[in-house]
XYZ file of C-alpha atoms in Angstrom:
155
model
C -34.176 1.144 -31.681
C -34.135 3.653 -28.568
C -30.336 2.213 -27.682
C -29.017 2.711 -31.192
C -30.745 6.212 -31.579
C -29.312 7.155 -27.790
C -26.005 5.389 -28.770
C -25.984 8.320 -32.202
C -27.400 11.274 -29.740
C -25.097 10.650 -27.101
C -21.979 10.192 -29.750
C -23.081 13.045 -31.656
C -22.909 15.035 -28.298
C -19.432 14.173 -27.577
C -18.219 14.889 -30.674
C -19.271 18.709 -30.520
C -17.879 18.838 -26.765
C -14.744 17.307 -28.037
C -14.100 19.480 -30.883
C -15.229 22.664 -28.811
C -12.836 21.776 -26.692
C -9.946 21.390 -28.835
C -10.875 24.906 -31.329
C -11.055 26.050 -27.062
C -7.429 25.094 -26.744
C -6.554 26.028 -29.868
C -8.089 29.526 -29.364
C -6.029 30.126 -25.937
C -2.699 28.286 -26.900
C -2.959 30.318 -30.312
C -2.608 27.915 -32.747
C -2.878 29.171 -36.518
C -3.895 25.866 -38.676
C -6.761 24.662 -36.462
C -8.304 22.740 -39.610
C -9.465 19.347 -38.827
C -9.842 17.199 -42.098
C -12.749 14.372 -43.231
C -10.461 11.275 -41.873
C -9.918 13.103 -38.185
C -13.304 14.241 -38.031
C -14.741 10.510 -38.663
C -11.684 9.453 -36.113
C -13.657 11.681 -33.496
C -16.699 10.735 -34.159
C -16.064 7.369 -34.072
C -14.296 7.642 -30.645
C -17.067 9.924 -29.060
C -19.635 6.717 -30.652
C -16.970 4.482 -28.511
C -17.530 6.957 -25.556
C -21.416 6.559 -25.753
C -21.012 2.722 -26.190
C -18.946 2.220 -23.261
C -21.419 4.435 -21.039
C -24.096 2.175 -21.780
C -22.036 -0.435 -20.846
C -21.463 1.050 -17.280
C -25.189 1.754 -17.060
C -25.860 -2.156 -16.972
C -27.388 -3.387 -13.577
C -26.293 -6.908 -14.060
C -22.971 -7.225 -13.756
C -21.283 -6.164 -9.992
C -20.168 -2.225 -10.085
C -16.561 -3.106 -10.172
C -16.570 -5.243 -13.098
C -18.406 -2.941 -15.143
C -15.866 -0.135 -14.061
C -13.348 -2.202 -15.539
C -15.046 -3.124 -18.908
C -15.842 0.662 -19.310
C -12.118 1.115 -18.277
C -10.658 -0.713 -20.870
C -13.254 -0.202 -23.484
C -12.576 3.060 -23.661
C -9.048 2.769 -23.452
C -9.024 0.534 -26.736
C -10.888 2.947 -27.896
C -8.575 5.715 -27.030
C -5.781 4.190 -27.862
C -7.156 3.198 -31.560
C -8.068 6.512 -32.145
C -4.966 8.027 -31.223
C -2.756 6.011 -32.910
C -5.040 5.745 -36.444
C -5.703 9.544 -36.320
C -1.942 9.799 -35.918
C -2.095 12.252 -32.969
C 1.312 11.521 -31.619
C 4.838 11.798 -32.762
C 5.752 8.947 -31.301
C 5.489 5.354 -33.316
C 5.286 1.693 -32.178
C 5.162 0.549 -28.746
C 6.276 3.853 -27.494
C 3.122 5.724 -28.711
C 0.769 2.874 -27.238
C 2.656 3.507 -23.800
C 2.039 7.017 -24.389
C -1.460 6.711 -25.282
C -2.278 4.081 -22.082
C -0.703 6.923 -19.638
C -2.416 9.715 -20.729
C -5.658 7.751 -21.355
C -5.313 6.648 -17.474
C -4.869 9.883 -16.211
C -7.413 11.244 -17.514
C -9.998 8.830 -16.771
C -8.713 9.086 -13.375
C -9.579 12.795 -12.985
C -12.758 12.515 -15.031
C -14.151 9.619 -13.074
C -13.054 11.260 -9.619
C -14.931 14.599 -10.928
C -18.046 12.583 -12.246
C -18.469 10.740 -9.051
C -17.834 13.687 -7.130
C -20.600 15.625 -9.138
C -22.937 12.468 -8.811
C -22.164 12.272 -4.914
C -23.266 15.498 -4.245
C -26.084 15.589 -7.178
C -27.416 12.549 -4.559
C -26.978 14.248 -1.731
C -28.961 17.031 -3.341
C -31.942 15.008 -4.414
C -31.865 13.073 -0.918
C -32.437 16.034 1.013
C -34.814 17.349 -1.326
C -36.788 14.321 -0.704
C -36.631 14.770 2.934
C -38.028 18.520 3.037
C -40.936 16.992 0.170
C -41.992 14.211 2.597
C -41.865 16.518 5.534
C -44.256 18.770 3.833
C -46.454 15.774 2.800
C -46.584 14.614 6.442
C -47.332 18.294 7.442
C -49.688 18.188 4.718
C -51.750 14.883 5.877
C -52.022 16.034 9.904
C -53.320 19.225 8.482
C -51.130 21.450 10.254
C -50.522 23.366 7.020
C -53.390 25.545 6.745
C -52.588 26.957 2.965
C -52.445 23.541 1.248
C -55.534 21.990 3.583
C -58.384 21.426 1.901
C -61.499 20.134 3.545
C -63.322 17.211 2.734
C -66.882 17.957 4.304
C -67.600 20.889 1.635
């Protein structure tokens, strides 16, 4: 029950950074009709659920890192593609528009998995040398060099 209620949060999430995003664009490119109807707004939410299924996918510990990159790859690129093509998003029909969709879905994976992996790189970096200052204090801490955390035991 946690997965499916994570699967709704997480999906949920995406949808509001999604649409934020595009009323974002929208605001700075100055488009008038920025109305999104029922059928797109189910179209988003339905690829942001796609989004949250495919990141619990990557999170699985089984399989070897590189094969879950790829089923998250082309997860959400079905998804992706799907959604632009039913939500009619493009101008272009047929084979041409799944081309389309494949390069511009690739590309931006590309730049959004370089920047998460950056982030997470240095987020790990981050926590390792936090951990390394916290167990040098704890080792300061247990030779009792460190008068204002030293408490005596023979009170």
């Amino acid at each position: 029950m946690k997965r499916i209620e994570r699967l709704f949060l997480s999906g949920c999430g995406y949808t509001v950074l999604i649409l934020t995003l595009f009323y974002l664009f929208a605001l700075i490119v100055g488009l008038e009709n920025t109305s999104i109807g029922v059928g797109r707004f189910f179209i988003i939410l339905f690829f942001s659920l796609m989004i949250s299924f495919s990141e619990m996918i990557f999170e699985i510990k089984n399989l070897r890192r590189l094969f879950r990159l790829l089923i998250h790859y082309f997860a959400l690129m079905i998804a992706f593609v799907c959604t632009f093509l039913l939500g009619d998003f493009f101008e272009a029909k047929g084979m041409t528009a799944v081309l389309i969709a494949i390069f511009v879905y690739t590309l931006l994976y590309a730049v959004i998995f370089s920047i998460t992996a950056a982030v997470r790189k240095l987020i790990g970096k981050a926590d390792t040398a936090i951990e390394g200052v916290e167990a040098k204090k704890q080792s300061v801490d247990k030779r009792g060099k460190n008068d204002s955390t030293y408490v005596s035991r023979f009170k």
